[in-house]
PDB file of C-alpha atoms and ligand atoms in Angstrom:
ATOM      1  CA  MET A   3       2.195   1.243 -17.033  1.00 54.00           C
ATOM      2  CA  SER A   4       4.036   3.944 -17.751  1.00 51.00           C
ATOM      3  CA  GLN A   5       6.724   3.934 -20.112  1.00 62.00           C
ATOM      4  CA  SER A   6       9.980   3.653 -17.428  1.00 87.00           C
ATOM      5  CA  PRO A   7       8.209   1.571 -14.509  1.00 95.00           C
ATOM      6  CA  PHE A   8       8.827   1.706 -10.797  1.00 96.00           C
ATOM      7  CA  VAL A   9      10.631  -1.382  -9.671  1.00 97.00           C
ATOM      8  CA  CYS A  10      10.646  -2.557  -6.099  1.00 97.00           C
ATOM      9  CA  THR A  11      13.939  -5.075  -5.840  1.00 98.00           C
ATOM     10  CA  VAL A  12      13.153  -7.304  -2.329  1.00 98.00           C
ATOM     11  CA  LEU A  13      16.595  -8.869  -0.499  1.00 98.00           C
ATOM     12  CA  PRO A  14      15.736 -11.047   2.233  1.00 98.00           C
ATOM     13  CA  THR A  15      18.497 -11.085   4.739  1.00 98.00           C
ATOM     14  CA  TYR A  16      19.398 -13.463   7.682  1.00 98.00           C
ATOM     15  CA  ASN A  17      23.443 -13.344   8.592  1.00 98.00           C
ATOM     16  CA  GLU A  18      24.593 -11.274   4.909  1.00 98.00           C
ATOM     17  CA  ARG A  19      26.966  -8.475   5.917  1.00 98.00           C
ATOM     18  CA  ASP A  20      29.617  -9.402   4.029  1.00 98.00           C
ATOM     19  CA  ASN A  21      26.930  -9.040   1.216  1.00 98.00           C
ATOM     20  CA  ILE A  22      24.301  -6.595   1.452  1.00 98.00           C
ATOM     21  CA  GLY A  23      26.320  -3.722   1.001  1.00 98.00           C
ATOM     22  CA  PRO A  24      28.213  -5.170  -2.785  1.00 98.00           C
ATOM     23  CA  LEU A  25      24.416  -6.410  -3.665  1.00 98.00           C
ATOM     24  CA  ILE A  26      22.495  -2.773  -2.889  1.00 98.00           C
ATOM     25  CA  THR A  27      25.345  -1.083  -5.291  1.00 97.00           C
ATOM     26  CA  GLY A  28      25.440  -3.422  -7.749  1.00 97.00           C
ATOM     27  CA  ILE A  29      21.272  -3.668  -8.026  1.00 97.00           C
ATOM     28  CA  LEU A  30      21.515   0.509  -8.197  1.00 96.00           C
ATOM     29  CA  ALA A  31      23.666   0.869 -10.655  1.00 96.00           C
ATOM     30  CA  HIS A  32      22.947  -1.716 -12.860  1.00 96.00           C
ATOM     31  CA  ALA A  33      19.193  -0.218 -12.829  1.00 95.00           C
ATOM     32  CA  GLN A  34      16.975   0.809 -15.956  1.00 92.00           C
ATOM     33  CA  THR A  35      14.166   2.369 -14.902  1.00 91.00           C
ATOM     34  CA  PRO A  36      13.463   4.488 -10.747  1.00 93.00           C
ATOM     35  CA  HIS A  37      13.898   1.728  -8.028  1.00 95.00           C
ATOM     36  CA  LEU A  38      14.284   1.055  -4.633  1.00 96.00           C
ATOM     37  CA  VAL A  39      16.318  -1.554  -2.664  1.00 97.00           C
ATOM     38  CA  LEU A  40      13.838  -3.216  -0.040  1.00 98.00           C
ATOM     39  CA  VAL A  41      15.908  -5.040   2.061  1.00 98.00           C
ATOM     40  CA  VAL A  42      13.722  -7.311   5.262  1.00 98.00           C
ATOM     41  CA  ASP A  43      16.065  -8.814   7.359  1.00 98.00           C
ATOM     42  CA  ASP A  44      15.346 -10.590  10.563  1.00 98.00           C
ATOM     43  CA  ASN A  45      17.838  -8.946  13.230  1.00 97.00           C
ATOM     44  CA  SER A  46      19.882 -10.430  11.780  1.00 97.00           C
ATOM     45  CA  PRO A  47      22.762 -11.552  14.715  1.00 97.00           C
ATOM     46  CA  ASP A  48      26.070 -10.284  12.354  1.00 97.00           C
ATOM     47  CA  GLY A  49      25.128  -7.099  12.195  1.00 97.00           C
ATOM     48  CA  THR A  50      23.404  -6.944   8.296  1.00 98.00           C
ATOM     49  CA  ALA A  51      20.514  -3.803   9.383  1.00 98.00           C
ATOM     50  CA  GLN A  52      23.524  -1.348  10.485  1.00 98.00           C
ATOM     51  CA  ILE A  53      25.713  -1.877   7.228  1.00 98.00           C
ATOM     52  CA  VAL A  54      22.154  -1.206   5.517  1.00 98.00           C
ATOM     53  CA  GLU A  55      21.388   1.762   7.458  1.00 97.00           C
ATOM     54  CA  GLU A  56      24.690   2.343   6.391  1.00 97.00           C
ATOM     55  CA  VAL A  57      25.213   2.258   2.199  1.00 97.00           C
ATOM     56  CA  ALA A  58      20.458   3.841   2.487  1.00 96.00           C
ATOM     57  CA  ALA A  59      22.026   6.807   4.291  1.00 95.00           C
ATOM     58  CA  GLN A  60      24.873   7.908   1.225  1.00 93.00           C
ATOM     59  CA  ALA A  61      22.002   6.051  -1.015  1.00 93.00           C
ATOM     60  CA  ASN A  62      19.187   7.982  -0.414  1.00 92.00           C
ATOM     61  CA  GLN A  63      21.965  10.961   0.225  1.00 86.00           C
ATOM     62  CA  SER A  64      22.951  11.305  -3.430  1.00 71.00           C
ATOM     63  CA  GLY A  65      21.059   9.512  -5.311  1.00 55.00           C
ATOM     64  CA  ALA A  66      23.654   8.764  -7.531  1.00 47.00           C
ATOM     65  CA  MET A  67      24.117   5.906  -7.355  1.00 43.00           C
ATOM     66  CA  GLY A  68      22.827   4.489 -10.726  1.00 44.00           C
ATOM     67  CA  ALA A  69      19.729   4.493 -10.865  1.00 44.00           C
ATOM     68  CA  THR A  70      17.860   6.910 -13.262  1.00 48.00           C
ATOM     69  CA  ASP A  71      15.426   9.742 -11.305  1.00 50.00           C
ATOM     70  CA  ASP A  72      11.818  10.031 -10.582  1.00 53.00           C
ATOM     71  CA  ALA A  73       9.947  11.747  -8.209  1.00 50.00           C
ATOM     72  CA  ARG A  74       8.669   7.821  -7.156  1.00 68.00           C
ATOM     73  CA  GLY A  75      12.305   6.939  -7.256  1.00 64.00           C
ATOM     74  CA  ARG A  76      14.261   8.869  -4.473  1.00 75.00           C
ATOM     75  CA  VAL A  77      14.301   6.728  -2.162  1.00 85.00           C
ATOM     76  CA  LYS A  78      16.986   3.698  -3.315  1.00 94.00           C
ATOM     77  CA  VAL A  79      17.046   2.123  -0.444  1.00 96.00           C
ATOM     78  CA  ALA A  80      15.060   1.273   2.916  1.00 97.00           C
ATOM     79  CA  LEU A  81      15.382  -1.296   6.253  1.00 97.00           C
ATOM     80  CA  ILE A  82      12.914  -3.522   7.382  1.00 98.00           C
ATOM     81  CA  CYS A  83      13.393  -4.956  10.558  1.00 97.00           C
ATOM     82  CA  ARG A  84      11.353  -7.913  12.086  1.00 98.00           C
ATOM     83  CA  THR A  85      12.295  -8.710  15.497  1.00 96.00           C
ATOM     84  CA  GLY A  86       8.768 -11.120  16.052  1.00 91.00           C
ATOM     85  CA  GLU A  87       8.918 -12.262  12.701  1.00 94.00           C
ATOM     86  CA  LYS A  88      10.920 -14.798  11.581  1.00 96.00           C
ATOM     87  CA  GLY A  89      11.315 -16.940   7.705  1.00 97.00           C
ATOM     88  CA  LEU A  90      12.335 -16.481   4.916  1.00 97.00           C
ATOM     89  CA  THR A  91       8.854 -16.568   2.477  1.00 98.00           C
ATOM     90  CA  SER A  92       6.927 -14.092   5.000  1.00 98.00           C
ATOM     91  CA  ALA A  93      10.171 -11.734   5.132  1.00 98.00           C
ATOM     92  CA  ILE A  94       9.356 -11.729   0.864  1.00 98.00           C
ATOM     93  CA  GLN A  95       5.776 -10.881   1.350  1.00 98.00           C
ATOM     94  CA  ARG A  96       6.565  -7.719   4.174  1.00 98.00           C
ATOM     95  CA  GLY A  97       8.635  -6.795   0.792  1.00 98.00           C
ATOM     96  CA  ILE A  98       6.037  -7.349  -0.974  1.00 98.00           C
ATOM     97  CA  ASP A  99       3.722  -5.585   1.150  1.00 98.00           C
ATOM     98  CA  GLU A 100       5.832  -2.467   2.071  1.00 97.00           C
ATOM     99  CA  ALA A 101       6.385  -2.397  -1.972  1.00 97.00           C
ATOM    100  CA  LEU A 102       2.645  -1.779  -2.989  1.00 97.00           C
ATOM    101  CA  ASP A 103       1.123  -0.501  -0.292  1.00 96.00           C
ATOM    102  CA  THR A 104       4.275   1.921   1.519  1.00 94.00           C
ATOM    103  CA  TYR A 105       6.122   2.741  -2.362  1.00 95.00           C
ATOM    104  CA  GLY A 106       3.234   2.089  -4.905  1.00 95.00           C
ATOM    105  CA  ALA A 107       5.884  -0.240  -7.337  1.00 96.00           C
ATOM    106  CA  ASP A 108       4.455  -1.144 -10.343  1.00 97.00           C
ATOM    107  CA  ILE A 109       7.185  -4.628 -10.796  1.00 98.00           C
ATOM    108  CA  VAL A 110       8.769  -6.523  -7.946  1.00 98.00           C
ATOM    109  CA  THR A 111      11.663  -8.585  -7.586  1.00 98.00           C
ATOM    110  CA  TRP A 112      13.953 -11.515  -5.268  1.00 98.00           C
ATOM    111  CA  MET A 113      16.717 -13.058  -5.210  1.00 98.00           C
ATOM    112  CA  ASP A 114      19.064 -14.473  -2.492  1.00 98.00           C
ATOM    113  CA  CYS A 115      21.485 -12.044  -0.870  1.00 98.00           C
ATOM    114  CA  ASP A 116      24.230 -13.859  -1.727  1.00 97.00           C
ATOM    115  CA  LEU A 117      25.934 -12.781  -4.676  1.00 97.00           C
ATOM    116  CA  SER A 118      25.033 -16.048  -6.251  1.00 97.00           C
ATOM    117  CA  MET A 119      22.389 -14.495  -8.424  1.00 98.00           C
ATOM    118  CA  PRO A 120      24.327 -11.385 -10.769  1.00 97.00           C
ATOM    119  CA  PRO A 121      22.196  -8.178 -10.554  1.00 98.00           C
ATOM    120  CA  ALA A 122      22.881  -6.543 -13.353  1.00 97.00           C
ATOM    121  CA  ASP A 123      20.177  -9.908 -14.289  1.00 98.00           C
ATOM    122  CA  VAL A 124      17.728  -7.690 -12.814  1.00 98.00           C
ATOM    123  CA  PRO A 125      16.707  -5.532 -14.880  1.00 98.00           C
ATOM    124  CA  ARG A 126      16.770  -8.690 -18.249  1.00 98.00           C
ATOM    125  CA  LEU A 127      14.622 -10.296 -16.146  1.00 98.00           C
ATOM    126  CA  VAL A 128      11.810  -6.766 -15.320  1.00 98.00           C
ATOM    127  CA  ALA A 129      12.683  -6.485 -19.080  1.00 97.00           C
ATOM    128  CA  ALA A 130      11.448  -9.377 -20.407  1.00 97.00           C
ATOM    129  CA  LEU A 131       8.297  -8.595 -18.564  1.00 97.00           C
ATOM    130  CA  LEU A 132       7.642  -5.219 -20.247  1.00 96.00           C
ATOM    131  CA  GLU A 133       8.405  -6.536 -23.796  1.00 96.00           C
ATOM    132  CA  GLN A 134       7.171 -10.078 -23.918  1.00 96.00           C
ATOM    133  CA  ASP A 135       3.640  -8.570 -21.483  1.00 95.00           C
ATOM    134  CA  ALA A 136       4.775 -11.650 -19.025  1.00 98.00           C
ATOM    135  CA  ASP A 137       2.988 -11.719 -15.822  1.00 98.00           C
ATOM    136  CA  LEU A 138       6.242 -12.772 -13.967  1.00 98.00           C
ATOM    137  CA  ALA A 139       9.217 -13.734 -14.818  1.00 98.00           C
ATOM    138  CA  VAL A 140      12.000 -16.852 -13.104  1.00 98.00           C
ATOM    139  CA  GLY A 141      15.279 -17.209 -13.307  1.00 98.00           C
ATOM    140  CA  SER A 142      16.519 -20.299 -13.975  1.00 98.00           C
ATOM    141  CA  ARG A 143      18.997 -22.022 -14.158  1.00 97.00           C
ATOM    142  CA  TRP A 144      18.647 -25.583 -16.244  1.00 96.00           C
ATOM    143  CA  ILE A 145      17.294 -23.614 -19.101  1.00 97.00           C
ATOM    144  CA  PRO A 146      20.036 -22.998 -22.498  1.00 97.00           C
ATOM    145  CA  GLY A 147      22.573 -20.463 -21.327  1.00 97.00           C
ATOM    146  CA  GLY A 148      21.683 -20.973 -16.969  1.00 97.00           C
ATOM    147  CA  ALA A 149      23.805 -23.451 -14.266  1.00 96.00           C
ATOM    148  CA  ASP A 150      24.495 -24.112 -11.041  1.00 96.00           C
ATOM    149  CA  VAL A 151      28.366 -23.818 -10.905  1.00 95.00           C
ATOM    150  CA  ALA A 152      27.236 -22.887  -7.171  1.00 92.00           C
ATOM    151  CA  HIS A 153      26.216 -26.344  -6.179  1.00 90.00           C
ATOM    152  CA  GLY A 154      27.380 -30.207  -5.914  1.00 89.00           C
ATOM    153  CA  LEU A 155      26.758 -32.763  -7.394  1.00 91.00           C
ATOM    154  CA  MET A 156      24.210 -34.263  -4.978  1.00 88.00           C
ATOM    155  CA  ALA A 157      22.491 -30.730  -4.398  1.00 89.00           C
ATOM    156  CA  ARG A 158      22.423 -30.371  -8.139  1.00 92.00           C
ATOM    157  CA  THR A 159      20.415 -34.423  -8.680  1.00 92.00           C
ATOM    158  CA  LEU A 160      17.748 -33.377  -5.142  1.00 90.00           C
ATOM    159  CA  SER A 161      16.943 -30.302  -7.845  1.00 92.00           C
ATOM    160  CA  GLY A 162      16.955 -31.656 -10.926  1.00 93.00           C
ATOM    161  CA  VAL A 163      14.833 -34.793  -9.442  1.00 93.00           C
ATOM    162  CA  ILE A 164      12.291 -32.262  -8.177  1.00 95.00           C
ATOM    163  CA  ASN A 165      11.768 -30.060 -10.657  1.00 96.00           C
ATOM    164  CA  ARG A 166      11.318 -32.797 -13.031  1.00 96.00           C
ATOM    165  CA  PHE A 167       8.768 -34.180 -10.610  1.00 96.00           C
ATOM    166  CA  ALA A 168       7.259 -30.165 -10.569  1.00 96.00           C
ATOM    167  CA  MET A 169       7.144 -30.531 -14.781  1.00 96.00           C
ATOM    168  CA  LEU A 170       4.815 -33.391 -14.666  1.00 96.00           C
ATOM    169  CA  LEU A 171       2.638 -32.933 -12.336  1.00 96.00           C
ATOM    170  CA  LEU A 172       2.293 -29.184 -12.779  1.00 95.00           C
ATOM    171  CA  GLY A 173       3.794 -28.912 -16.457  1.00 93.00           C
ATOM    172  CA  SER A 174       6.222 -28.602 -18.193  1.00 92.00           C
ATOM    173  CA  HIS A 175       6.371 -23.887 -18.553  1.00 92.00           C
ATOM    174  CA  VAL A 176       8.407 -23.582 -16.080  1.00 96.00           C
ATOM    175  CA  HIS A 177      11.487 -25.214 -14.887  1.00 97.00           C
ATOM    176  CA  ASP A 178      13.023 -23.994 -12.088  1.00 98.00           C
ATOM    177  CA  TYR A 179      10.350 -24.165  -9.820  1.00 98.00           C
ATOM    178  CA  THR A 180      12.834 -23.380  -6.540  1.00 96.00           C
ATOM    179  CA  SER A 181      14.213 -20.806  -8.566  1.00 97.00           C
ATOM    180  CA  GLY A 182      14.155 -18.037  -6.222  1.00 97.00           C
ATOM    181  CA  PHE A 183      14.867 -15.349  -8.584  1.00 98.00           C
ATOM    182  CA  ILE A 184      11.637 -13.274  -9.821  1.00 98.00           C
ATOM    183  CA  ALA A 185      10.203 -10.425 -11.280  1.00 98.00           C
ATOM    184  CA  GLY A 186       6.653 -10.062 -11.072  1.00 98.00           C
ATOM    185  CA  ARG A 187       4.189  -7.141 -11.896  1.00 98.00           C
ATOM    186  CA  ALA A 188       2.128  -5.860  -9.356  1.00 98.00           C
ATOM    187  CA  ALA A 189      -1.054  -7.150  -9.747  1.00 98.00           C
ATOM    188  CA  LEU A 190       0.174 -10.589  -9.358  1.00 98.00           C
ATOM    189  CA  PHE A 191       0.814  -9.962  -6.438  1.00 98.00           C
ATOM    190  CA  ARG A 192      -2.337  -8.492  -5.601  1.00 98.00           C
ATOM    191  CA  ARG A 193      -3.661 -11.378  -5.948  1.00 98.00           C
ATOM    192  CA  ILE A 194      -1.781 -14.032  -5.165  1.00 98.00           C
ATOM    193  CA  ARG A 195       0.442 -13.934  -1.761  1.00 98.00           C
ATOM    194  CA  LEU A 196       3.265 -16.083  -1.343  1.00 98.00           C
ATOM    195  CA  ARG A 197       2.195 -19.416   0.892  1.00 96.00           C
ATOM    196  CA  GLY A 198       5.324 -20.923   2.844  1.00 93.00           C
ATOM    197  CA  ASP A 199       7.650 -21.164   4.884  1.00 92.00           C
ATOM    198  CA  TYR A 200      11.076 -21.487   2.685  1.00 93.00           C
ATOM    199  CA  GLY A 201      11.721 -23.240  -0.623  1.00 93.00           C
ATOM    200  CA  GLU A 202       8.910 -24.396  -1.777  1.00 95.00           C
ATOM    201  CA  TYR A 203       7.077 -20.718  -1.540  1.00 98.00           C
ATOM    202  CA  CYS A 204       9.073 -20.536  -5.763  1.00 98.00           C
ATOM    203  CA  ILE A 205       6.725 -23.666  -6.334  1.00 97.00           C
ATOM    204  CA  ASP A 206       3.564 -22.352  -4.636  1.00 97.00           C
ATOM    205  CA  LEU A 207       3.823 -19.647  -6.343  1.00 98.00           C
ATOM    206  CA  LEU A 208       4.658 -20.367 -10.106  1.00 98.00           C
ATOM    207  CA  GLY A 209       2.147 -23.221  -9.897  1.00 97.00           C
ATOM    208  CA  ARG A 210      -1.024 -21.103  -9.078  1.00 97.00           C
ATOM    209  CA  ALA A 211      -0.163 -17.758 -10.650  1.00 97.00           C
ATOM    210  CA  HIS A 212      -0.087 -20.420 -14.563  1.00 96.00           C
ATOM    211  CA  GLN A 213      -3.423 -21.763 -12.889  1.00 95.00           C
ATOM    212  CA  ALA A 214      -5.005 -18.258 -12.418  1.00 96.00           C
ATOM    213  CA  GLY A 215      -3.753 -17.875 -16.398  1.00 96.00           C
ATOM    214  CA  PHE A 216      -0.513 -15.512 -15.897  1.00 98.00           C
ATOM    215  CA  ARG A 217       1.468 -15.826 -18.291  1.00 98.00           C
ATOM    216  CA  LEU A 218       5.155 -16.631 -17.111  1.00 98.00           C
ATOM    217  CA  VAL A 219       8.978 -16.052 -19.121  1.00 98.00           C
ATOM    218  CA  GLU A 220      11.904 -17.663 -17.817  1.00 98.00           C
ATOM    219  CA  LEU A 221      15.129 -16.549 -18.684  1.00 98.00           C
ATOM    220  CA  PRO A 222      18.630 -18.515 -17.927  1.00 98.00           C
ATOM    221  CA  TYR A 223      21.014 -17.380 -15.209  1.00 98.00           C
ATOM    222  CA  VAL A 224      24.083 -18.119 -14.350  1.00 98.00           C
ATOM    223  CA  CYS A 225      23.842 -19.447  -9.518  1.00 97.00           C
ATOM    224  CA  ALA A 226      27.283 -17.991  -8.880  1.00 97.00           C
ATOM    225  CA  PRO A 227      28.568 -19.894  -5.164  1.00 95.00           C
ATOM    226  CA  ARG A 228      28.218 -17.803  -2.483  1.00 94.00           C
ATOM    227  CA  ASN A 229      30.690 -14.816  -1.885  1.00 94.00           C
ATOM    228  CA  ALA A 230      30.134 -15.380   1.537  1.00 95.00           C
ATOM    229  CA  GLY A 231      28.236 -16.379   5.272  1.00 94.00           C
ATOM    230  CA  VAL A 232      27.056 -19.689   5.168  1.00 93.00           C
ATOM    231  CA  SER A 233      23.514 -21.006   3.853  1.00 89.00           C
ATOM    232  CA  LYS A 234      20.140 -21.217   5.653  1.00 86.00           C
ATOM    233  CA  THR A 235      19.435 -23.953   3.820  1.00 80.00           C
ATOM    234  CA  GLY A 236      22.116 -25.777   5.131  1.00 76.00           C
ATOM    235  CA  ALA A 237      24.610 -28.450   2.735  1.00 72.00           C
ATOM    236  CA  ASN A 238      24.487 -32.271   4.262  1.00 81.00           C
ATOM    237  CA  LEU A 239      21.575 -34.962   2.723  1.00 83.00           C
ATOM    238  CA  TRP A 240      19.859 -34.090   6.018  1.00 84.00           C
ATOM    239  CA  ASP A 241      18.811 -30.774   5.428  1.00 82.00           C
ATOM    240  CA  TYR A 242      17.444 -31.315   1.568  1.00 82.00           C
ATOM    241  CA  LEU A 243      15.339 -34.265   2.325  1.00 85.00           C
ATOM    242  CA  VAL A 244      13.793 -31.865   5.258  1.00 85.00           C
ATOM    243  CA  LYS A 245      13.598 -29.300   2.598  1.00 84.00           C
ATOM    244  CA  GLY A 246      12.952 -31.551  -0.207  1.00 88.00           C
ATOM    245  CA  ARG A 247      10.154 -32.886   1.996  1.00 92.00           C
ATOM    246  CA  LYS A 248       8.020 -29.562   1.618  1.00 94.00           C
ATOM    247  CA  TYR A 249       8.860 -28.877  -1.679  1.00 95.00           C
ATOM    248  CA  VAL A 250       7.921 -32.847  -3.006  1.00 95.00           C
ATOM    249  CA  ALA A 251       3.774 -31.456  -1.368  1.00 95.00           C
ATOM    250  CA  ALA A 252       3.677 -28.616  -2.965  1.00 96.00           C
ATOM    251  CA  VAL A 253       3.965 -29.488  -5.534  1.00 96.00           C
ATOM    252  CA  TRP A 254       1.527 -32.356  -4.960  1.00 95.00           C
ATOM    253  CA  ARG A 255      -0.791 -29.825  -3.454  1.00 94.00           C
ATOM    254  CA  LEU A 256      -1.528 -27.756  -6.719  1.00 94.00           C
ATOM    255  CA  ARG A 257      -1.902 -30.591  -8.818  1.00 92.00           C
ATOM    256  CA  ARG A 258      -4.824 -31.956  -6.286  1.00 89.00           C
ATOM    257  CA  ARG A 259      -5.892 -28.787  -6.564  1.00 84.00           C
ATOM    258  CA  ALA A 260      -6.568 -28.696 -10.408  1.00 83.00           C
ATOM    259  CA  ASN A 261      -7.193 -31.757 -10.578  1.00 82.00           C
ATOM    260  CA  ALA A 262     -10.634 -30.790  -7.814  1.00 79.00           C
ATOM    261  CA  PRO A 263     -13.644 -30.264  -9.150  1.00 72.00           C
ATOM    262  CA  THR A 264     -14.793 -26.396  -9.863  1.00 59.00           C
TER     263      THR A 264
HETATM  264  N1  GDP B  11      14.655 -12.450   6.769  1.00 74.73           N
HETATM  265  C1  GDP B  11      15.323 -13.376   6.148  1.00 74.73           C
HETATM  266  N2  GDP B  11      16.071 -13.610   5.443  1.00 74.73           N
HETATM  267  C2  GDP B  11      16.131 -14.902   5.129  1.00 74.73           C
HETATM  268  C3  GDP B  11      15.793 -16.577   6.529  1.00 74.73           C
HETATM  269  N3  GDP B  11      15.994 -17.454   6.115  1.00 74.73           N
HETATM  270  C4  GDP B  11      17.187 -17.261   4.678  1.00 74.73           C
HETATM  271  N4  GDP B  11      16.946 -15.578   4.402  1.00 74.73           N
HETATM  272  C5  GDP B  11      17.456 -14.760   3.027  1.00 74.73           C
HETATM  273  O1  GDP B  11      17.666 -16.217   1.561  1.00 74.73           O
HETATM  274  C6  GDP B  11      18.133 -16.681   1.156  1.00 74.73           C
HETATM  275  C7  GDP B  11      18.449 -18.262   0.224  1.00 74.73           C
HETATM  276  O2  GDP B  11      19.156 -18.688   1.902  1.00 74.73           O
HETATM  277  P1  GDP B  11      20.543 -18.606   1.296  1.00 74.73           P
HETATM  278  O3  GDP B  11      21.411 -19.301   2.831  1.00 74.73           O
HETATM  279  O4  GDP B  11      21.123 -18.604   0.572  1.00 74.73           O
HETATM  280  O5  GDP B  11      19.721 -20.752   1.338  1.00 74.73           O
HETATM  281  P2  GDP B  11      20.884 -21.306  -0.124  1.00 74.73           P
HETATM  282  O6  GDP B  11      20.672 -20.185  -1.350  1.00 74.73           O
HETATM  283  O7  GDP B  11      19.457 -22.043  -0.846  1.00 74.73           O
HETATM  284  O8  GDP B  11      21.895 -22.226  -0.321  1.00 74.73           O
HETATM  285  C8  GDP B  11      19.391 -15.510   1.568  1.00 74.73           C
HETATM  286  O9  GDP B  11      19.380 -13.725   1.110  1.00 74.73           O
HETATM  287  C9  GDP B  11      19.392 -15.603   2.689  1.00 74.73           C
HETATM  288  O10 GDP B  11      19.804 -14.174   3.630  1.00 74.73           O
HETATM  289  C10 GDP B  11      14.844 -16.016   7.347  1.00 74.73           C
HETATM  290  O11 GDP B  11      14.683 -16.244   8.456  1.00 74.73           O
HETATM  291  N5  GDP B  11      15.001 -14.353   6.915  1.00 74.73           N
HETATM  292 MG1   MG B  12      21.598 -18.036  -2.436  1.00 74.73          MG
END
């Protein structure tokens, strides 16, 4: 890889019209290397895609939003608008495919689009990959320096339980299996595709990457409250239990796979 890798940040959006503009601007402003922001919107009824088109028109014309210029980094913002398909995991995977095959990204990152994950931390994840010669960098709320100031006691407790369960069965090299704030090298994503429907894809990705011998690093980040709009995970106990069941199943499946005779 060249000294200055081409980084693509995939932003999966559903109804994020009041968050997406500042998020894109923030990511480009903090970028340390040539950087493309690739939004994958599932035809949000609130008009998120139109906001992205406006931001893209400005960013791609001026190219002066802080990203380092380079032949591969000329397009700063791109939009994929899906109409026939919906879902978080498939949206991120679509972005990864496009980042690799259409734009030739060396590193792909992604995050929530509610400004709960600081844009300034994207280059920190990328730097960790490069400096520590890792394949996957995980933003973690549950290591020293990290925190979750976004969620209440119930959500934090359930997250703690699922992560302890995952660490027990899959290993404690990662403390935030449900992070969703990720940077990884193209080579890893050419071997491992995301599976699942919602947040369980993250457990599955981190578990399979480790089992396949890829090197993972964790960096602390502070998860802030959603800036605007509503959570797609939900906020009551029933919503968490429905999602949590899939998280437990993902951990269990990986553990059985690890134990299976080769
Ligand atoms: N493209 C796409 N993005 C989604 C979908 N569901 C959720 N998202 C995005 O996934 C991210 C995580 O969702 P969020 O509501 O923040 O979940 P929470 O952090 O668990 O409350 C946000 O950027 C959402 O806009 C979906 O079906 N399609
Ligand atoms: Mg969120």
